[in-house]
Each structure stands twice: as structure tokens, then as C-alpha cells.
């Protein structure tokens, strides 16, 4: 079975038997990126500053195999001892030995206090999101949401201003223009998947274009609903306040791999199309 790194490249000339693969890997308070697969041996994830330790529960495909977690022998399907996390990158190594040996490596990025995350949903949705609150619920239930008790809002706006970033270009009037906005003021934001810093917000909870350090997501390009103009004001769409799937209605979207204005406004599309959501930590 070829083993793959988290960048989906295949390791050369590496073949293992099922006796030296994990059938499951669970880490407390952690969402693995990519999702666990027996043949994927490298993972990245982030946790908030409130998570100071994790517990690892590995399960072997063959229960006769030997498993160690950071050097500690752990029975298949049993929990390891608590592993302390420092701020920054922490490496957890799970080694399973049988007829061969396979090493799984998990990098857990523990953010410092007052650092926040964003993620792009794994699921896509048409324009009937159930309003702003429905979009927030979709962020909360998405499999890409970090499993550490954090809460998220959808980075969208609508024409009735239930959620608004700016009422004037680039929030010329300051943070008073925000209404239930999904990004916090004067904060550093990181990708939830791999801990890459993306942007720092202004005192109005937005960022200046030219300062976006990376795309919302490291994978293939995804279109995300926003209803935003490039100056953070609300565009004229929003799929009838995020309640319509009509092909006659359209609204604005951004793309996940842009570091320019296309990150929030790349074009317009019909409300019957399925796009993703960008979710910001609260």
C-alpha cells in the first residue's frame, strides 16, 4: 500500500502490509487535516491556546502489532498518557510495528492567546443557507471545524444588514459600521488546517489587500459565498438574504486560493449553484 504525505504526494517505493497500518487515529480536541486514512502518514492541525494537552488513541489494523506514541507503548484502541502542548508546533509520532514499521506524524500547532482561525467548509451549499444564522450553524457542524470547543461565524453579509462588515468603503467610519461581523478587530488569523498565518485585521475587523499572506485554504480552488464588494461593503445580492435557490438571482463569491481582492469578490454566480463557506473563529 503506497503511503502518502499530507500534500498528497506518494512516497517512493514504500509498500506495507495491513499489519503495520492504523485503522483509526483519534486525538482529543483535534480535527486531523487531511481526514484520517490508513495510508496517509502525515497530518497538520491547530488548536486554540486553551488546549494545553492531548490524548492519542491509535487503533491497529492487526491487533498483534506494537504501537508507540511519542515513545510510550500503547495498546491498540487504548488511550495514551496525556501529551503536553507548548505554544507553536508540537510533533506527535505514532509508530506501529509488525512485519514492517510505519510512522505516522501529526503536527499540532497550538496558537498563542488572542490568535484566531478560519476554515473553508468541507461541504458546499446553494444560496438557501437558512439566513445568516443558518450559515453559522453550517460552520458549527462542518467536519473541518476544529474539535476544541471553539465557535465560528460565516464570513458573509446580506442586504438587510443582519451581518455587515462595512457601510462605507473599507469601513471609513471605523468599527461602528460592523454589524454581527464574523472577524474580530486587531487580531491575527491563521488557517485552521495547518496553522499558516493569513492576515491581521484592522481596528474595523477587516484587512487591507496587499497584506493577505496566503489563501483561505491550501487545497484546490473553492468558490465561497460572500456577497461582499472588494471594499468590504455589501453587494446587491445575497440570494434574497440567503434564503433562495433561484437561478434568476445571483450574488458575489470569493475564491479560496487568492491573496488579492478575489478572496472576497471574484465574480457573481446564481443562487442555485453550490459554493462553500468561509468560517471565522469567535
PDB file of C-alpha atoms in Angstrom, residues 5 25 36 61 85 96 100-101 108 114 119 132 160 172 181 184 190 194 253 267 270-271:
ATOM      1  CA  UNK A   5       2.127  12.696   2.861  1.00  0.00           C
ATOM      2  CA  UNK A  25      -6.397   7.503  14.896  1.00  0.00           C
ATOM      3  CA  UNK A  36      -7.595  10.160   8.671  1.00  0.00           C
ATOM      4  CA  UNK A  61      -5.433  -2.944  11.614  1.00  0.00           C
ATOM      5  CA  UNK A  85       1.453  21.072  24.222  1.00  0.00           C
ATOM      6  CA  UNK A  96       3.209   0.826  14.510  1.00  0.00           C
ATOM      7  CA  UNK A 100       7.102  -3.808   8.793  1.00  0.00           C
ATOM      8  CA  UNK A 101       7.137  -0.450  10.570  1.00  0.00           C
ATOM      9  CA  UNK A 108      -0.258  20.168  16.228  1.00  0.00           C
ATOM     10  CA  UNK A 114      -5.771  36.027  21.196  1.00  0.00           C
ATOM     11  CA  UNK A 119     -11.525  27.450   7.700  1.00  0.00           C
ATOM     12  CA  UNK A 132     -27.106  34.272   8.436  1.00  0.00           C
ATOM     13  CA  UNK A 160     -30.731  43.608   5.157  1.00  0.00           C
ATOM     14  CA  UNK A 172     -14.113  54.666   6.747  1.00  0.00           C
ATOM     15  CA  UNK A 181     -19.441  40.764  11.812  1.00  0.00           C
ATOM     16  CA  UNK A 184     -12.598  40.439  15.212  1.00  0.00           C
ATOM     17  CA  UNK A 190      -4.440  31.522  10.906  1.00  0.00           C
ATOM     18  CA  UNK A 194      -2.116  23.854   9.039  1.00  0.00           C
ATOM     19  CA  UNK A 253     -18.328  34.960  -4.247  1.00  0.00           C
ATOM     20  CA  UNK A 267     -17.391  37.268  -9.522  1.00  0.00           C
ATOM     21  CA  UNK A 270     -26.562  32.034  -9.498  1.00  0.00           C
ATOM     22  CA  UNK A 271     -28.105  31.132  -6.172  1.00  0.00           C
TER      23      UNK A 271
END
